[in-house]
PDB file of C-alpha atoms in Angstrom:
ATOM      1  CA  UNK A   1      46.020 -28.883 -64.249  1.00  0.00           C
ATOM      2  CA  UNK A   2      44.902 -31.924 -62.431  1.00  0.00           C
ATOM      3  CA  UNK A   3      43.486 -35.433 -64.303  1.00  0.00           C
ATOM      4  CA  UNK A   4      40.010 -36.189 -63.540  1.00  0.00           C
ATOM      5  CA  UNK A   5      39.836 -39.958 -62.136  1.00  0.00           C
ATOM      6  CA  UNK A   6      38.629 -42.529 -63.794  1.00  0.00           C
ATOM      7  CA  UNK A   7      35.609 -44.752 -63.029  1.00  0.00           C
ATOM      8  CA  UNK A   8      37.799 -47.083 -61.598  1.00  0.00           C
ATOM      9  CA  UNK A   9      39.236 -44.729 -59.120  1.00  0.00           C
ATOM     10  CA  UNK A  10      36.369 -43.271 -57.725  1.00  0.00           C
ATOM     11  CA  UNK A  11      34.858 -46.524 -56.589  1.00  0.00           C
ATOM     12  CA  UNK A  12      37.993 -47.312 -54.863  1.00  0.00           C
ATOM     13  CA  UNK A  13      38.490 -43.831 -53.099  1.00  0.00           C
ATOM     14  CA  UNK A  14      34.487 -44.634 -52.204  1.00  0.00           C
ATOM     15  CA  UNK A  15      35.924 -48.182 -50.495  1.00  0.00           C
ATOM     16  CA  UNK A  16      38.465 -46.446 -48.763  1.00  0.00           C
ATOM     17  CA  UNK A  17      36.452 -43.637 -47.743  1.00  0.00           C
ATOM     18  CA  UNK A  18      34.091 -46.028 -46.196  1.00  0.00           C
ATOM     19  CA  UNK A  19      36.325 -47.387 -43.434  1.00  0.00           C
ATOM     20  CA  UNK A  20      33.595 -49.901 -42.269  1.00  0.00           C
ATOM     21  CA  UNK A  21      31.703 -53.076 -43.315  1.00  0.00           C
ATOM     22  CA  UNK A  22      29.843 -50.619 -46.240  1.00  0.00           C
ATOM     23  CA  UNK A  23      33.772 -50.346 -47.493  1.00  0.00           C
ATOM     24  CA  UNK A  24      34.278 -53.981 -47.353  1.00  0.00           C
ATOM     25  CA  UNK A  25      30.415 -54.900 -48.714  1.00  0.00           C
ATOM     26  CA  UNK A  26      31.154 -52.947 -51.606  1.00  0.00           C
ATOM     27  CA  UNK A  27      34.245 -53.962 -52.575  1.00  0.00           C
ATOM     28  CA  UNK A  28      32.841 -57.274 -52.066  1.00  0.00           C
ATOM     29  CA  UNK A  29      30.252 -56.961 -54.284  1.00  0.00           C
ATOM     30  CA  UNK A  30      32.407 -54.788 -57.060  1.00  0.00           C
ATOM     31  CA  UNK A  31      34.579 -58.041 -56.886  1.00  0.00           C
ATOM     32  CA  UNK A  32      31.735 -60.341 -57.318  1.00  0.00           C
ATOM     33  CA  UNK A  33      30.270 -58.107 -60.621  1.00  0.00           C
ATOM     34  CA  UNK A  34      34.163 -58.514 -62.339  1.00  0.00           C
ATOM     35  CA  UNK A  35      34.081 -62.159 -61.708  1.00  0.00           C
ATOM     36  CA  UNK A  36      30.618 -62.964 -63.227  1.00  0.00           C
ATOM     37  CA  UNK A  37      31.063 -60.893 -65.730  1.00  0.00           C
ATOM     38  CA  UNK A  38      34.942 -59.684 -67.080  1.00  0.00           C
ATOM     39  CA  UNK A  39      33.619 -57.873 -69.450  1.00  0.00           C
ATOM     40  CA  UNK A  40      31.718 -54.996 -67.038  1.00  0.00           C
ATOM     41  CA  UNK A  41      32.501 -51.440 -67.406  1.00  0.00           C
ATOM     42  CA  UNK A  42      32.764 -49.293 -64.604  1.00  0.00           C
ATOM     43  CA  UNK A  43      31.386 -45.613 -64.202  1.00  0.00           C
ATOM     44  CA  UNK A  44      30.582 -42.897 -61.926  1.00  0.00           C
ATOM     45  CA  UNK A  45      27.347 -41.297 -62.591  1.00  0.00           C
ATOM     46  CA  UNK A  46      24.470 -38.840 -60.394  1.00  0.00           C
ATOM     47  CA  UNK A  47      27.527 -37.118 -58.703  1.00  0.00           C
ATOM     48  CA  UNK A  48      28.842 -39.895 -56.597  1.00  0.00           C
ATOM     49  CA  UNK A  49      27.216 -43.291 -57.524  1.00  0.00           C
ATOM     50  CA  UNK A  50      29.379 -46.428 -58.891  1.00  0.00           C
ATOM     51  CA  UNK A  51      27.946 -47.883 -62.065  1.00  0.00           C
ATOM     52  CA  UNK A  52      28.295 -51.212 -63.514  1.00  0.00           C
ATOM     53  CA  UNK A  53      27.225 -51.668 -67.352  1.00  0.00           C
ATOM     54  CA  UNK A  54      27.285 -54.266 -69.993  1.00  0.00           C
ATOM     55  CA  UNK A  55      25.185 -52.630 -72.964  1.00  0.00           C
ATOM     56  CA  UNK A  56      23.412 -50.731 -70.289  1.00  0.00           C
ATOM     57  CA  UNK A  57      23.257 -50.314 -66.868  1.00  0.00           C
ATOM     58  CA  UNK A  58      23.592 -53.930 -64.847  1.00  0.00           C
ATOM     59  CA  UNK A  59      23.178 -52.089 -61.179  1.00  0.00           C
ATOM     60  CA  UNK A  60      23.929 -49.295 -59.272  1.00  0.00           C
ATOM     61  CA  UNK A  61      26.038 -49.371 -55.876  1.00  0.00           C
ATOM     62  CA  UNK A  62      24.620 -46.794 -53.188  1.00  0.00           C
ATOM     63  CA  UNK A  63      25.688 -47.077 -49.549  1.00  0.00           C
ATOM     64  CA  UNK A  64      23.647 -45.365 -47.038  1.00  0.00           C
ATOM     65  CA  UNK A  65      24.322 -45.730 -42.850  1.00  0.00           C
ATOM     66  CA  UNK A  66      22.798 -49.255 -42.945  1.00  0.00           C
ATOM     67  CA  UNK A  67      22.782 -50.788 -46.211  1.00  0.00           C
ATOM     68  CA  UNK A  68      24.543 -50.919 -49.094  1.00  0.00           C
ATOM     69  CA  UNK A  69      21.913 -50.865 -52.097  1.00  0.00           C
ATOM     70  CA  UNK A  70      22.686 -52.535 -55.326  1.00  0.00           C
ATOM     71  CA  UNK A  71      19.971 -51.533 -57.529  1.00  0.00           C
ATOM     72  CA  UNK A  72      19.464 -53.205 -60.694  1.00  0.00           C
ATOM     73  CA  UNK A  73      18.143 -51.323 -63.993  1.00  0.00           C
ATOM     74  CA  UNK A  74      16.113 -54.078 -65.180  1.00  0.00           C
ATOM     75  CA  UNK A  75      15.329 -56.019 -62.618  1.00  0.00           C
ATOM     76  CA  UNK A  76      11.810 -56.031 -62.838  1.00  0.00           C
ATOM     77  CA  UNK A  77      12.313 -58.374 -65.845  1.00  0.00           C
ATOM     78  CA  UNK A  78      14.730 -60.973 -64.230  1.00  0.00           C
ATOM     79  CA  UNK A  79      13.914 -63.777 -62.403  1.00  0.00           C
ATOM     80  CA  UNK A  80      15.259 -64.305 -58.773  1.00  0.00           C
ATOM     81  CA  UNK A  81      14.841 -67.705 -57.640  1.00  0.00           C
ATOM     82  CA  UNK A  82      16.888 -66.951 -54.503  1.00  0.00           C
ATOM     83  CA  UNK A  83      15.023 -63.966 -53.479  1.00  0.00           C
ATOM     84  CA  UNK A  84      17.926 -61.704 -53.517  1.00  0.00           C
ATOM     85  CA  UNK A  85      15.564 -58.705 -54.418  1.00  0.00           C
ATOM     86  CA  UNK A  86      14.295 -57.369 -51.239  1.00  0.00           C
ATOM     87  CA  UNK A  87      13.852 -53.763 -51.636  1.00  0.00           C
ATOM     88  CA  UNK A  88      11.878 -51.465 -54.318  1.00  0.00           C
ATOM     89  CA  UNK A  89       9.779 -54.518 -55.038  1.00  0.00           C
ATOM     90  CA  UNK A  90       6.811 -52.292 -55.788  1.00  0.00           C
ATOM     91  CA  UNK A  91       8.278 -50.637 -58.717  1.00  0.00           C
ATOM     92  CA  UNK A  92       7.896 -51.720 -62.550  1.00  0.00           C
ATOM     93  CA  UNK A  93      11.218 -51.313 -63.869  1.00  0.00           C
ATOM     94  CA  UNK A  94      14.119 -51.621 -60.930  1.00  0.00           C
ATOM     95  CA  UNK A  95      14.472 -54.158 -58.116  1.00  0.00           C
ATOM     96  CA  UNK A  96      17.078 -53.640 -55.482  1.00  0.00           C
ATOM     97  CA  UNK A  97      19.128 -55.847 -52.798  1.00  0.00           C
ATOM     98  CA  UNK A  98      19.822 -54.272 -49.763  1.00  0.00           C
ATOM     99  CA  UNK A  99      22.913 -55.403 -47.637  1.00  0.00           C
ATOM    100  CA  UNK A 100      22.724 -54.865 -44.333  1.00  0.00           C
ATOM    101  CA  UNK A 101      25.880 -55.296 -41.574  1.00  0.00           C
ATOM    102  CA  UNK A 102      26.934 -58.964 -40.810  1.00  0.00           C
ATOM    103  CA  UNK A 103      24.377 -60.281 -43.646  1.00  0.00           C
ATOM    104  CA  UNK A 104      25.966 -63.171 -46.022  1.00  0.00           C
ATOM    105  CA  UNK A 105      26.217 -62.582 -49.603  1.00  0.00           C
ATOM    106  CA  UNK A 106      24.998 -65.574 -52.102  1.00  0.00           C
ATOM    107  CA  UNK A 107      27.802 -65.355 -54.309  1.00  0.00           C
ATOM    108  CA  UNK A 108      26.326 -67.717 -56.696  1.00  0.00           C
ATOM    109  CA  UNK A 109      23.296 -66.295 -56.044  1.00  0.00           C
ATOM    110  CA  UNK A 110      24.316 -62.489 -57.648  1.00  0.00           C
ATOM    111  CA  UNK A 111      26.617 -63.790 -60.043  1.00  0.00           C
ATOM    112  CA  UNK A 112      23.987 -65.562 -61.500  1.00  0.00           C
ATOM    113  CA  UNK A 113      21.676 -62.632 -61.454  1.00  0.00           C
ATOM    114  CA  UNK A 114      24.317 -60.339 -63.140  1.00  0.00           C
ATOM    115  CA  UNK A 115      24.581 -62.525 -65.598  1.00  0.00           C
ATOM    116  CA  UNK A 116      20.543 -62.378 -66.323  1.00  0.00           C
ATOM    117  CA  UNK A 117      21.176 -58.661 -66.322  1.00  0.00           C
ATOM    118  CA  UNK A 118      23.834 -58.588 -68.724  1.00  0.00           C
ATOM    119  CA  UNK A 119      21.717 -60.830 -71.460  1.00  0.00           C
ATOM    120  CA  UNK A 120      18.624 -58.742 -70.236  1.00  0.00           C
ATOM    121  CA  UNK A 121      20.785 -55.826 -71.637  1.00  0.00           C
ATOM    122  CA  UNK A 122      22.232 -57.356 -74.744  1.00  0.00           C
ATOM    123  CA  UNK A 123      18.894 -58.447 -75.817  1.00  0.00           C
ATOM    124  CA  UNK A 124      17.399 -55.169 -75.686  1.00  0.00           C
ATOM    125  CA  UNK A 125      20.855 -52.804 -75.524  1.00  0.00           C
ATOM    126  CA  UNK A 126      20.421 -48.846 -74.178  1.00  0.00           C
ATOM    127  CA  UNK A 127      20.056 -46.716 -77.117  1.00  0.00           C
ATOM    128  CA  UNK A 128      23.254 -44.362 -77.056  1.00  0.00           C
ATOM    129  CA  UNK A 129      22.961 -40.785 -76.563  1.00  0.00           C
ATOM    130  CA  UNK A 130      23.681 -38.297 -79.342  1.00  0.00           C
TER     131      UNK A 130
END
């Protein structure tokens, strides 16, 4: 019988499957999420999507041929003084930064907004399933 992988190592056989800049973006990114906030969990939902949550869903990490999408649950509510959000702007719950090859990532910029996401979330937590 063989283990199912964790969370953990799903995202990384993701990185690795992804021999390209969407590899590197995300594991970027994942390392920018663990450094604002320590405390993150990881998952792997939808059949193939990294997760990160604090008392809910922070964001989601998609990659698609040119962008890696990190789509945040609530981020309709936060602010964004940089303008990070710059896809799925029309929607009234989720806002969404899209990474495209060779762009720069603000890391002070998305620290700063996971950090709004994780109080977002522990203000108002998910309810649990039953």
């Amino acid at each position: 019988m063989t283990r199912e992988l964790t969370a953990a190592e799903q995202i990384d056989a993701r990185i690795a499957a992804l021999d390209d800049w969407r590899g590197e973006t995300l594991a970027k990114v994942r390392k920018l999420i663990h450094e604002a906030d320590p405390e993150v969990e990881e998952t792997w939902k939808w059949r193939g999507v990294p997760v990160w949550e604090h008392a809910g869903i922070i964001c989601t990490g998609e990659t698609y041929k040119a962008a890696v999408k990190l789509t945040f649950a609530k981020g309709a509510t936060l602010t964004d003084p940089k303008r990070l959000f710059n896809s799925s702007l029309e929607g009234n719950v989720r806002r969404a930064i899209d990474i495209h090859e060779s762009a720069a990532i603000d890391a002070a910029a998305l620290k700063a907004l996971i950090l709004e996401a994780v109080a977002a979330n522990l203000a108002k937590p998910a309810k649990k399933k039953a």
